[in-house]
Amino acid sequence: MNKKGLSFGSIVAIIGSILIALGVAWLIAQNWHQMPSPIKIIILLLATTGTYFAGTMLRINKYPGIGKALLVLGALLYTLSIFLIAQIFSTDATIQGTAWLLLIAWIGVFILSYIFQSSISLVVALIEFLVWIVIQFIAYSEAAKDLLSPGILAFYFLIVGILLYGLCLWHRAKKHDFAGLYQWWTVFYFLAFTYLLSFQLFLPMLWPKEAVVTTAPIILLFVLAISSIIVISSGVVLAINNNSAQRKELLGMMAIVIVLIALISLTALTSDKLGLCSEKRCFDNDNQEECESASEEKMCLWDDNRCDELSCWDLKEPSECETDERISCEWHEGRCEQIRCFDKKDKELCLSEQSCMWSERGCVKENCWAYISQDECEESKLSCKWERSSCREYDLCSDYNNKFEACKGEKECKWRTNDFNFGNDDVPIIVWTIWIIINIALIMIILTFIAYGTWLKLPKIINLAIIFFALDIVTRYIGFMMDLWGYTSLSIIFITGGSILLIGGWLIEKWRRKLIERTKQNTKG
Amino acid sequence: MEKETDRKNKTEYKRLIIGILVILVIAGGFIFYLSWPLLTGTTVILDTRPVDPFDPLRGQYMTINYEIGTVEFEGDIRQGDKIYVILKPDENNIWRLEKATLTKPQHGTFIRGTVTRVRGNSTNIKYGIEQFFFERDADVPTRDITVEAKVDSSGKARLVNLLQNGEPVQIEYKKARLTS
């Protein structure tokens, strides 16, 4: 094979060209703000089209590697150009505005990847597509000014997986170069999706009770669903007609999709099982009636269409500032401020203020942390609780953690679906059960894809599935470590877990090599 | 062999031409859509509430709050609704709220916005021109600012310039360095 090498002169010339390009880029950057908008746009378009031009020329002139890299650069420059053009016109900088830009970006990169037959550009397009879906969902949440069920996002992702598989079947039937890429991405996608679903902390978050459903995300769900049904149906028909995929494979994928639909739906059973119950603050009251009926201790005031806590700054006269019994304030330099306990160096003076207390650090604002003995802590007029050798603020509503109905029944309490709950001993059985089911499903799906890769003699698929297998083991190990923390010594956890990982890692590697070897032998045979 | 190479090269050239056309069509269409109010719209000067200088993570822009960003509206209105604010210039040529309506007016100069929050009769509205982008290391004045914008016949607005005391703001840029 004739391989063109680069002469010394060519290398020097290339370095020179790169330096010129850098110099021009620096000149443009320095003077960007002075350039009129049309010039900026022309520069952006020239840079993008110029990169594609260079990439194509290099491919023609037998530098496919560099040519490929430039085509990807072109795709990225196209995306950046869309955003920079939007900046030039000072368009909407909200999340919805960003979502629109990403939509234009991924559609363009997707089309260009097919025109230029660039598989890496297609990967860029797929990533941008996934980012767009997430950003669009967040935009819907922002527009609703309320929580949307992340379960809808989970269904978006599932539908995208079906779409990917449909595209895989299409391309395999047409013997297109992108078939392998879609196949790999479909497997990666389903594995990543199931892996994320296997985290216990996500389960109650998918269908929180307090979530709302609005029209726009449902419409997007339908559009995605219809698109994926069309693509998968036509893909299946093509695959069967061309014998590019066997019925076994199609049924296997269908089974995986059904399992995932069932798992996402099953997580709805956890929606009110795990959450934090905490005391309502004034701003949690949405209307005047609720605000004014809040307990006196909270000192909520309805003003300017919102419920705020009374503060010293609300008291405009010295007389009301110093005599208001609800709040401890003092008139200082023409305004009403909270009493500064630290300024009171004398113990008697300190104790004469309602909101101050005398501690070893002097006069401090009364708070639970200042109490150093259990008796003082439990006798204080604040809501304090002695726990783990220290006095902490005690939220009465916390008795209703993980008890949705009871929490909602308390007027002064609010429910928040738990989004981070390390070391919570009260995880309900139902959450554990569903979590175990999902993890079993994950292992089964991983094994299915290993079998799939072995059957079709695809080492890449086997490697991918085994990576997820290893990842799953490491993740569960870290999870068990966190759960066992405090119950046994750290050294035992590390030694036991580390040994399991060591042996497991060796066994997994041995198993992986055996599968790959078998695949290669079958291919040669 | 040579014919095969020629054929492949021709295909590559065709792809390049089509690809460049696609880029120009998409980008061109996008630019045309963004420019439409600037090409066909009426110029309005809008008063701003205290401008909120913001050092963002995403691009360099400042958030602008407009006087017409909060209007009193009596009627059934919800977050997400489209609202049309009819504008009228005052003696200083600052365009102020004359009336707000949920239906598109048949005449007059008006700007279209989206309701972002409703509190009693007080309605917060976004018009899509609440951000002004500028380059890094720029010193942008924030006092006595008005905004020159163009609104087209459908009420869509596009920001043209920031004005200070009626004149385009002078943005001071710090000198760029190799390490910046």
XYZ file of C-alpha atoms in Angstrom:
705
model
C 0.000 0.000 0.000
C 1.373 3.411 -0.914
C 1.409 5.616 2.097
C 2.102 9.245 1.520
C 4.511 10.579 4.075
C 4.950 14.226 4.921
C 8.199 15.876 3.931
C 10.010 18.198 6.314
C 9.049 21.123 4.144
C 5.367 20.136 4.293
C 5.476 19.890 8.077
C 7.016 23.360 8.374
C 4.412 24.687 5.944
C 1.596 23.147 8.003
C 2.983 24.671 11.199
C 3.180 28.014 9.427
C -0.444 27.683 8.273
C -1.580 26.860 11.793
C 0.246 29.889 13.158
C -1.350 32.147 10.555
C -4.758 30.698 11.398
C -4.137 31.287 15.115
C -3.009 34.826 14.438
C -6.093 35.586 12.378
C -8.318 34.037 15.036
C -6.656 36.128 17.746
C -7.038 39.291 15.667
C -10.716 38.545 15.180
C -11.204 37.816 18.878
C -9.523 41.035 19.952
C -11.670 43.128 17.658
C -14.873 41.114 17.798
C -16.785 43.778 19.744
C -15.933 46.387 17.148
C -17.141 44.382 14.206
C -20.571 45.018 12.812
C -23.001 42.131 13.168
C -23.054 41.200 9.452
C -19.254 40.758 9.462
C -19.467 38.561 12.559
C -22.069 36.359 10.878
C -19.999 36.097 7.699
C -16.938 35.067 9.737
C -18.937 32.373 11.530
C -20.397 30.966 8.322
C -17.028 31.062 6.578
C -15.362 29.254 9.456
C -18.002 26.519 9.429
C -18.191 26.017 5.672
C -14.424 26.398 5.366
C -13.884 23.588 7.851
C -16.213 21.284 5.955
C -14.477 22.254 2.720
C -11.044 21.468 4.193
C -12.297 18.184 5.647
C -13.693 17.082 2.307
C -10.542 18.095 0.416
C -8.376 16.174 2.819
C -10.560 13.101 2.417
C -10.276 13.394 -1.355
C -6.509 13.786 -1.090
C -6.168 10.636 0.976
C -5.921 12.085 4.461
C -9.109 10.465 5.775
C -8.137 10.705 9.448
C -7.569 14.453 9.465
C -10.490 14.899 7.095
C -12.790 13.085 9.552
C -11.546 15.255 12.409
C -12.258 18.418 10.447
C -15.768 17.254 9.607
C -16.465 16.819 13.319
C -14.953 20.238 13.946
C -17.302 21.567 11.292
C -20.279 20.062 13.133
C -19.162 21.681 16.375
C -18.536 25.025 14.675
C -22.004 24.870 13.152
C -23.490 24.363 16.647
C -21.405 27.196 18.089
C -22.374 29.448 15.181
C -26.058 28.960 15.947
C -25.457 30.022 19.546
C -23.237 32.963 18.575
C -25.754 34.196 16.005
C -28.373 34.044 18.743
C -26.062 36.098 20.959
C -25.528 38.684 18.215
C -29.284 39.192 18.066
C -29.589 39.081 21.886
C -32.279 36.439 21.712
C -34.151 34.917 24.621
C -31.636 33.631 27.165
C -34.102 31.476 29.045
C -33.938 27.697 29.130
C -36.646 27.509 26.446
C -34.533 29.832 24.293
C -31.572 27.475 24.717
C -33.800 24.515 23.862
C -34.803 26.126 20.554
C -31.145 26.708 19.683
C -30.235 23.120 20.496
C -33.107 21.919 18.303
C -31.749 23.852 15.322
C -28.253 22.626 16.169
C -28.947 18.895 16.376
C -31.194 18.839 13.306
C -28.455 20.526 11.268
C -25.664 18.281 12.561
C -27.842 15.200 11.984
C -28.488 16.114 8.351
C -24.845 17.044 7.755
C -23.599 13.778 9.234
C -25.535 11.892 6.538
C -24.479 14.233 3.762
C -20.794 13.909 4.664
C -21.100 10.279 5.829
C -19.418 11.196 9.094
C -20.189 8.733 11.889
C -18.553 10.866 14.567
C -20.730 13.803 13.527
C -23.707 11.489 13.956
C -22.540 10.786 17.513
C -22.358 14.555 18.101
C -25.912 14.859 16.727
C -27.184 12.080 19.004
C -25.590 13.678 22.064
C -27.044 17.072 21.160
C -30.434 15.415 20.679
C -30.328 13.890 24.160
C -29.212 17.187 25.697
C -32.039 18.943 23.845
C -34.624 16.544 25.305
C -33.402 17.198 28.848
C -33.222 20.974 28.355
C -36.676 21.043 26.775
C -38.107 19.093 29.697
C -36.512 21.518 32.148
C -37.976 24.387 30.109
C -41.446 22.839 30.450
C -40.884 22.608 34.220
C -39.798 26.216 34.379
C -42.833 27.315 32.364
C -45.134 25.357 34.661
C -43.435 27.034 37.672
C -44.053 23.716 39.325
C -42.570 20.289 39.455
C -43.175 18.064 36.441
C -42.913 14.331 36.921
C -39.403 13.231 35.919
C -41.110 9.961 35.036
C -42.179 11.688 31.829
C -38.507 12.316 31.065
C -37.832 8.636 31.717
C -40.452 7.786 29.093
C -38.864 10.268 26.691
C -35.588 8.402 27.080
C -37.238 5.033 26.625
C -38.958 6.171 23.442
C -35.641 7.511 22.138
C -34.152 4.064 22.749
C -36.907 2.504 20.637
C -36.251 5.120 17.954
C -32.550 4.273 17.979
C -33.274 0.586 17.538
C -35.675 1.339 14.690
C -32.972 3.367 12.971
C -30.549 0.509 13.583
C -32.891 -1.911 11.794
C -33.369 0.513 8.900
C -29.659 0.948 8.395
C -28.920 -2.742 8.674
C -31.575 -3.494 6.055
C -30.023 -0.913 3.727
C -26.494 -2.102 4.625
C -25.617 1.474 5.476
C -22.293 2.355 7.124
C -24.081 3.786 10.145
C -25.749 0.474 11.028
C -22.986 -0.592 13.413
C -22.996 2.762 15.145
C -26.741 2.681 15.739
C -26.490 -0.877 16.977
C -23.777 0.026 19.491
C -25.635 3.142 20.585
C -28.887 1.232 21.097
C -27.172 -1.256 23.380
C -25.255 1.460 25.235
C -28.407 3.502 25.566
C -30.579 0.740 27.047
C -27.806 -0.314 29.400
C -27.188 3.263 30.581
C -30.903 3.860 30.989
C -31.466 0.743 33.087
C -28.316 1.447 35.070
C -29.579 4.921 36.011
C -32.961 3.457 36.924
C -31.201 1.085 39.341
C -30.354 3.898 41.760
C -32.624 3.820 44.772
C -32.512 7.557 45.248
C -34.138 8.158 41.855
C -37.110 5.885 42.452
C -39.397 8.147 44.508
C -38.364 11.140 42.395
C -39.856 9.854 39.148
C -43.503 10.308 40.131
C -43.635 12.721 43.068
C -47.101 13.284 44.487
C -46.732 17.049 44.308
C -45.918 16.979 40.584
C -48.235 18.491 37.992
C -48.979 17.399 34.439
C -49.157 20.040 31.727
C -50.042 19.764 28.050
C -46.756 20.649 26.390
C -44.642 17.751 27.704
C -47.432 15.298 26.884
C -47.553 16.622 23.323
C -43.797 16.106 22.975
C -44.222 12.612 24.405
C -46.829 11.826 21.739
C -44.717 13.260 18.943
C -41.719 11.194 20.036
C -43.871 8.108 20.524
C -45.497 8.362 17.098
C -42.124 8.968 15.435
C -40.602 5.981 17.154
C -43.593 3.743 16.314
C -43.309 4.688 12.643
C -39.548 4.161 12.592
C -39.600 0.860 14.508
C -42.518 -0.556 12.531
C -40.936 0.219 9.191
C -37.568 -0.952 10.521
C -39.034 -4.300 11.584
C -40.747 -4.782 8.222
C -37.547 -3.964 6.336
C -35.476 -6.204 8.578
C -37.807 -9.165 8.141
C -38.018 -8.671 4.372
C -34.249 -8.379 4.015
C -33.400 -10.980 6.637
C -31.106 -8.446 8.234
C -32.440 -9.242 11.697
C -33.891 -12.445 13.055
C -37.200 -12.738 14.835
C -35.356 -13.833 17.986
C -33.573 -10.490 18.121
C -36.738 -8.499 17.483
C -38.644 -10.387 20.157
C -35.752 -9.959 22.582
C -35.698 -6.189 22.091
C -39.476 -6.028 22.444
C -39.191 -7.939 25.715
C -36.570 -5.492 27.006
C -38.774 -2.520 26.114
C -41.795 -4.066 27.826
C -39.713 -4.778 30.928
C -38.491 -1.177 31.015
C -42.020 0.216 30.579
C -43.099 -1.991 33.472
C -40.183 -0.846 35.637
C -40.813 2.854 35.030
C -44.494 2.363 35.806
C -43.654 0.322 38.905
C -41.666 3.206 40.348
C -44.984 5.075 40.703
C -45.637 2.876 43.738
C -42.791 4.604 45.536
C -44.030 8.123 44.886
C -45.286 8.932 48.340
C -43.124 6.546 50.256
C -39.890 8.459 50.580
C -39.774 12.113 51.371
C -38.942 14.775 53.868
C -41.599 16.390 56.009
C -40.521 19.787 57.246
C -42.032 22.829 58.851
C -43.686 25.278 56.488
C -42.080 28.660 56.246
C -44.085 31.788 55.562
C -43.205 31.816 51.857
C -44.670 28.307 51.505
C -48.127 29.840 51.905
C -49.521 30.674 48.478
C -52.503 32.793 49.429
C -53.564 35.341 51.996
C -55.856 32.991 53.857
C -53.158 30.394 54.449
C -50.658 33.083 55.321
C -52.804 34.715 57.950
C -53.863 31.429 59.465
C -50.261 30.308 59.934
C -49.197 29.960 63.552
C -48.382 33.140 65.463
C -44.864 31.971 66.161
C -44.026 32.207 62.482
C -45.093 35.885 62.256
C -46.231 35.667 58.656
C -47.373 38.806 56.918
C -49.289 39.034 53.668
C -47.883 41.921 51.682
C -47.459 42.727 47.981
C -49.121 39.489 47.005
C -46.776 37.248 48.931
C -46.366 35.796 52.373
C -43.206 36.905 54.147
C -41.871 36.562 57.652
C -42.049 39.710 59.708
C -38.596 41.184 60.023
C -37.203 44.153 61.887
C -36.885 46.068 58.605
C -40.677 46.069 58.308
C -40.919 48.270 61.416
C -40.368 51.836 60.334
C -40.783 53.754 63.595
C -38.473 53.605 66.659
C -41.408 53.129 68.995
C -42.861 50.136 67.201
C -39.378 48.763 66.644
C -38.504 48.627 70.295
C -41.883 47.679 71.674
C -43.094 45.029 69.241
C -43.309 41.879 71.316
C -43.327 39.511 68.368
C -39.774 40.151 67.366
C -36.566 41.259 69.096
C -35.386 44.454 67.437
C -33.542 47.591 68.294
C -33.414 51.006 66.676
C -29.923 51.596 65.361
C -28.665 54.426 63.135
C -32.049 55.349 61.796
C -33.402 51.901 61.123
C -34.823 48.933 62.878
C -32.449 45.978 63.085
C -32.283 42.655 64.798
C -30.723 42.798 68.225
C -27.032 42.087 68.023
C -26.415 39.831 70.964
C -22.673 39.791 70.439
C -22.435 43.501 71.319
C -23.764 42.824 74.830
C -20.630 42.087 76.797
C -22.314 42.092 80.178
C -24.103 38.892 81.205
C -27.012 40.676 82.870
C -27.535 42.929 79.877
C -27.359 39.894 77.658
C -29.920 37.917 79.623
C -32.268 40.896 79.661
C -32.740 40.469 75.910
C -35.324 37.853 75.018
C -33.500 36.514 72.014
C -30.016 36.343 73.539
C -28.342 33.818 75.750
C -25.106 33.691 77.668
C -22.673 30.998 76.590
C -18.975 30.267 76.935
C -18.501 32.394 73.816
C -20.243 35.303 75.453
C -23.613 36.673 74.454
C -25.027 34.856 71.432
C -28.360 34.647 69.641
C -30.453 31.968 71.232
C -30.121 28.757 69.263
C -30.008 25.047 69.994
C -26.309 24.668 69.188
C -25.336 26.907 72.090
C -26.672 24.409 74.660
C -23.899 22.095 75.752
C -25.788 19.807 78.109
C -28.731 17.544 77.447
C -30.775 19.026 80.309
C -30.360 22.607 79.080
C -31.091 21.480 75.565
C -34.335 19.722 76.349
C -35.527 22.418 78.751
C -34.996 25.300 76.337
C -38.014 27.100 74.933
C -36.779 26.489 71.390
C -37.540 23.217 69.612
C -34.301 21.442 70.427
C -33.387 17.805 70.582
C -30.335 16.143 72.076
C -28.815 13.881 69.433
C -25.359 12.402 68.924
C -23.910 14.387 71.846
C -25.064 17.739 70.608
C -28.135 19.901 70.757
C -29.840 20.329 67.392
C -32.848 22.101 66.047
C -35.726 19.760 66.034
C -38.299 19.975 63.321
C -41.523 18.567 64.718
C -42.608 17.665 61.220
C -39.621 15.348 60.794
C -41.580 12.727 62.739
C -43.567 12.339 59.523
C -40.599 11.689 57.231
C -41.576 9.009 54.708
C -45.218 9.324 55.825
C -46.929 11.323 53.104
C -50.522 11.188 54.330
C -49.609 12.045 57.908
C -47.416 14.924 56.782
C -50.092 16.353 54.501
C -52.531 16.114 57.401
C -50.471 18.568 59.434
C -51.283 22.166 58.563
C -47.856 23.417 59.590
C -45.909 20.834 57.604
C -44.911 20.494 53.968
C -43.866 17.438 51.985
C -40.883 17.243 49.719
C -40.044 14.109 47.811
C -36.664 13.095 49.086
C -33.922 13.772 46.646
C -30.985 12.902 48.833
C -31.286 10.651 51.756
C -28.018 9.156 52.835
C -28.156 6.875 55.792
C -31.911 6.918 56.126
C -32.909 3.969 58.251
C -36.572 4.235 57.408
C -36.593 3.365 53.741
C -39.914 1.574 53.265
C -40.056 -2.032 52.188
C -41.813 -1.200 48.922
C -38.888 0.987 47.835
C -36.411 -1.775 48.672
C -38.530 -4.336 46.807
C -38.811 -2.286 43.644
C -35.133 -1.432 43.829
C -34.234 -5.137 44.008
C -36.554 -5.924 41.085
C -34.918 -3.202 38.976
C -31.441 -4.446 39.814
C -32.355 -8.002 38.898
C -33.761 -6.643 35.630
C -30.500 -4.767 35.040
C -28.435 -7.937 35.452
C -30.808 -9.835 33.143
C -30.590 -7.101 30.496
C -26.794 -7.056 30.739
C -26.668 -10.833 30.318
C -29.110 -10.592 27.403
C -26.836 -8.156 25.615
C -23.775 -10.311 26.315
C -25.630 -13.228 24.739
C -26.673 -10.936 21.868
C -23.079 -9.866 21.250
C -21.871 -13.469 21.408
C -24.592 -14.658 19.045
C -23.943 -11.950 16.463
C -20.184 -12.185 16.969
C -19.799 -8.549 17.996
C -16.922 -8.079 20.482
C -17.812 -4.376 20.899
C -21.252 -5.255 22.251
C -19.795 -7.911 24.574
C -17.218 -5.464 25.931
C -19.848 -2.795 26.414
C -22.177 -5.093 28.344
C -19.348 -6.334 30.543
C -18.273 -2.768 31.303
C -21.783 -2.123 32.566
C -21.683 -5.322 34.550
C -18.497 -4.200 36.262
C -19.907 -0.724 36.749
C -22.996 -2.205 38.363
C -20.916 -4.237 40.785
C -18.771 -1.271 41.777
C -21.825 0.932 42.234
C -23.665 -1.588 44.378
C -20.501 -2.084 46.419
C -20.276 1.642 47.107
C -23.967 1.620 47.975
C -23.611 -1.229 50.453
C -20.632 0.494 51.970
C -22.699 3.604 52.558
C -25.580 1.580 54.003
C -23.355 -0.457 56.319
C -21.456 2.613 57.502
C -21.852 2.894 61.241
C -22.895 -0.709 61.645
C -19.450 -2.190 61.275
C -15.910 -0.932 61.074
C -14.704 0.755 57.939
C -11.667 -1.464 57.684
C -13.783 -4.629 57.526
C -15.979 -3.079 54.846
C -12.967 -2.056 52.782
C -11.166 -5.386 53.138
C -14.255 -7.484 52.397
C -15.434 -5.314 49.559
C -11.994 -4.888 48.097
C -11.427 -8.650 48.107
C -14.740 -9.229 46.361
C -13.856 -6.632 43.743
C -10.394 -8.096 43.224
C -11.637 -11.618 42.710
C -14.674 -10.412 40.812
C -12.549 -8.257 38.518
C -10.291 -11.210 37.711
C -13.276 -13.481 37.019
C -15.009 -10.868 34.848
C -11.867 -10.306 32.789
C -11.408 -14.043 32.353
C -15.033 -14.414 31.288
C -14.781 -11.478 28.864
C -11.674 -12.877 27.173
C -13.296 -16.288 26.855
C -16.352 -14.759 25.164
C -14.271 -12.656 22.774
C -12.067 -15.640 21.954
C -15.110 -17.773 21.242
C -16.566 -15.028 19.052
C -13.347 -14.762 17.069
C -13.106 -18.517 16.649
C -16.692 -18.709 15.404
C -15.996 -15.909 12.972
C -12.920 -17.670 11.597
C -14.775 -20.972 11.473
C -9.212 2.348 -10.995
C -8.813 5.975 -12.032
C -12.441 6.151 -13.113
C -13.449 4.784 -9.726
C -11.371 7.444 -7.973
C -12.848 10.162 -10.185
C -16.333 8.929 -9.432
C -15.627 8.949 -5.692
C -14.182 12.434 -5.854
C -17.208 13.700 -7.769
C -19.426 12.261 -5.054
C -17.357 14.025 -2.404
C -17.673 17.344 -4.235
C -21.421 16.877 -4.578
C -21.664 16.170 -0.859
C -19.668 19.276 -0.102
C -21.917 21.500 -2.222
C -25.077 20.017 -0.729
C -23.644 20.270 2.775
C -22.702 23.907 2.391
C -26.132 24.650 0.933
C -27.779 22.985 3.934
C -25.693 25.069 6.343
C -26.513 28.275 4.473
C -30.212 27.442 4.264
C -30.556 26.602 7.979
C -28.350 29.442 9.218
C -29.782 31.822 6.664
C -33.336 30.954 7.595
C -32.502 31.404 11.260
C -30.875 34.784 10.648
C -33.815 35.894 8.495
C -36.277 34.912 11.240
C -34.280 36.843 13.847
C -33.833 39.866 11.575
C -37.461 40.179 10.508
C -38.492 42.617 13.282
C -35.327 44.639 12.654
C -36.104 44.908 8.934
C -39.814 45.595 9.127
C -40.509 46.783 12.665
C -41.330 50.087 14.308
C -38.687 51.590 16.553
C -39.718 52.021 20.184
C -37.745 53.291 23.157
C -38.584 51.467 26.364
C -37.847 52.518 29.896
C -36.093 50.084 32.176
C -36.390 49.292 35.842
C -32.980 49.094 37.564
C -30.895 47.017 35.185
C -29.616 43.842 36.740
C -25.957 43.384 35.834
C -25.296 39.705 35.823
C -22.096 37.788 35.429
C -23.416 34.568 33.999
C -21.971 31.131 33.385
C -23.454 30.974 29.943
C -22.243 33.737 27.694
C -21.886 37.318 28.835
C -25.187 39.078 29.145
C -27.115 41.328 31.415
C -30.735 40.981 32.419
C -32.941 43.944 31.686
C -36.180 44.580 33.534
C -38.631 46.800 31.743
C -41.112 49.227 33.135
C -43.711 47.335 31.099
C -42.442 44.082 32.622
C -45.084 44.361 35.333
C -48.553 45.514 34.388
C -51.868 45.722 36.161
C -54.342 43.483 34.394
C -57.859 42.688 35.474
C -59.296 39.616 33.910
C -58.787 35.932 33.594
C -55.115 35.492 32.865
C -52.718 32.667 33.547
C -49.041 31.996 33.414
C -47.980 31.145 29.884
C -50.711 33.251 28.207
C -49.743 35.565 25.360
C -50.427 39.187 26.142
C -50.250 42.299 23.967
C -49.183 45.592 25.457
C -50.255 48.618 23.424
C -47.606 51.342 23.574
C -47.803 55.080 23.272
C -44.883 57.518 23.320
C -44.741 60.170 26.010
C -43.289 63.690 25.709
C -39.761 62.277 26.037
C -40.404 59.728 23.280
C -40.326 56.873 25.789
C -42.990 54.343 24.856
C -45.222 53.499 27.779
C -48.059 51.169 28.476
C -51.385 52.381 27.199
C -53.342 49.197 27.578
C -52.814 45.468 27.905
C -54.996 42.981 26.080
C -55.116 39.249 25.466
C -56.196 39.637 21.853
C -53.975 40.993 19.141
C -54.788 44.657 18.511
C -55.854 45.662 15.029
C -53.888 48.891 14.942
C -51.336 50.852 16.848
C -47.903 49.897 18.075
C -47.881 46.974 20.436
C -45.447 44.456 21.824
C -46.183 40.788 22.439
C -45.126 39.079 25.614
C -45.685 35.951 27.671
C -47.118 36.037 31.170
C -44.618 34.608 33.620
C -46.399 35.258 36.884
C -49.755 36.482 38.139
C -50.198 37.859 41.631
C -53.588 39.399 42.210
C -53.911 42.065 39.511
C -50.178 42.334 39.056
C -48.888 40.485 35.999
C -45.235 39.863 35.176
C -44.451 39.653 31.470
C -41.410 38.654 29.431
C -40.974 39.997 25.897
C -37.869 38.035 24.817
C -35.690 41.151 24.928
C -34.646 40.905 28.556
C -31.032 40.101 27.804
C -28.257 42.117 26.260
C -25.130 40.218 25.255
C -21.725 41.795 25.290
C -18.181 40.570 25.043
C -15.969 39.582 27.898
C -14.216 42.188 30.044
C -16.689 44.863 29.072
C -17.786 47.678 31.323
C -21.440 48.316 30.574
C -23.185 51.256 32.272
C -26.326 50.350 34.143
C -27.818 53.674 35.221
C -30.363 55.753 33.281
C -30.668 53.121 30.633
C -33.396 52.916 28.057
C -33.637 50.312 25.344
C -34.139 50.850 21.651
C -36.092 47.975 20.199
C -38.012 47.194 17.042
C -41.412 45.571 17.057
C -42.913 44.017 13.963
C -46.569 43.820 12.979
C -47.124 40.697 15.080
C -45.696 42.333 18.202
C -42.447 40.384 18.176
C -39.630 42.560 19.449
C -35.928 42.578 18.854
C -33.435 44.573 20.881
C -31.444 47.069 18.822
C -29.402 49.067 21.270
C -28.961 50.209 24.839
C -29.279 53.961 25.264
C -28.053 56.196 28.024
C -29.591 59.656 28.081
C -30.882 59.008 24.606
C -27.504 58.087 23.092
C -26.094 54.601 22.413
C -24.139 53.394 25.436
C -20.411 53.524 25.235
C -19.112 50.139 26.251
C -15.568 50.184 27.572
C -13.585 47.063 26.814
C -10.561 46.066 28.794
C -7.517 45.306 26.671
C -7.382 41.656 25.707
C -4.261 39.758 26.704
C -2.801 36.500 25.497
C -3.811 34.920 28.785
C -7.399 36.266 28.717
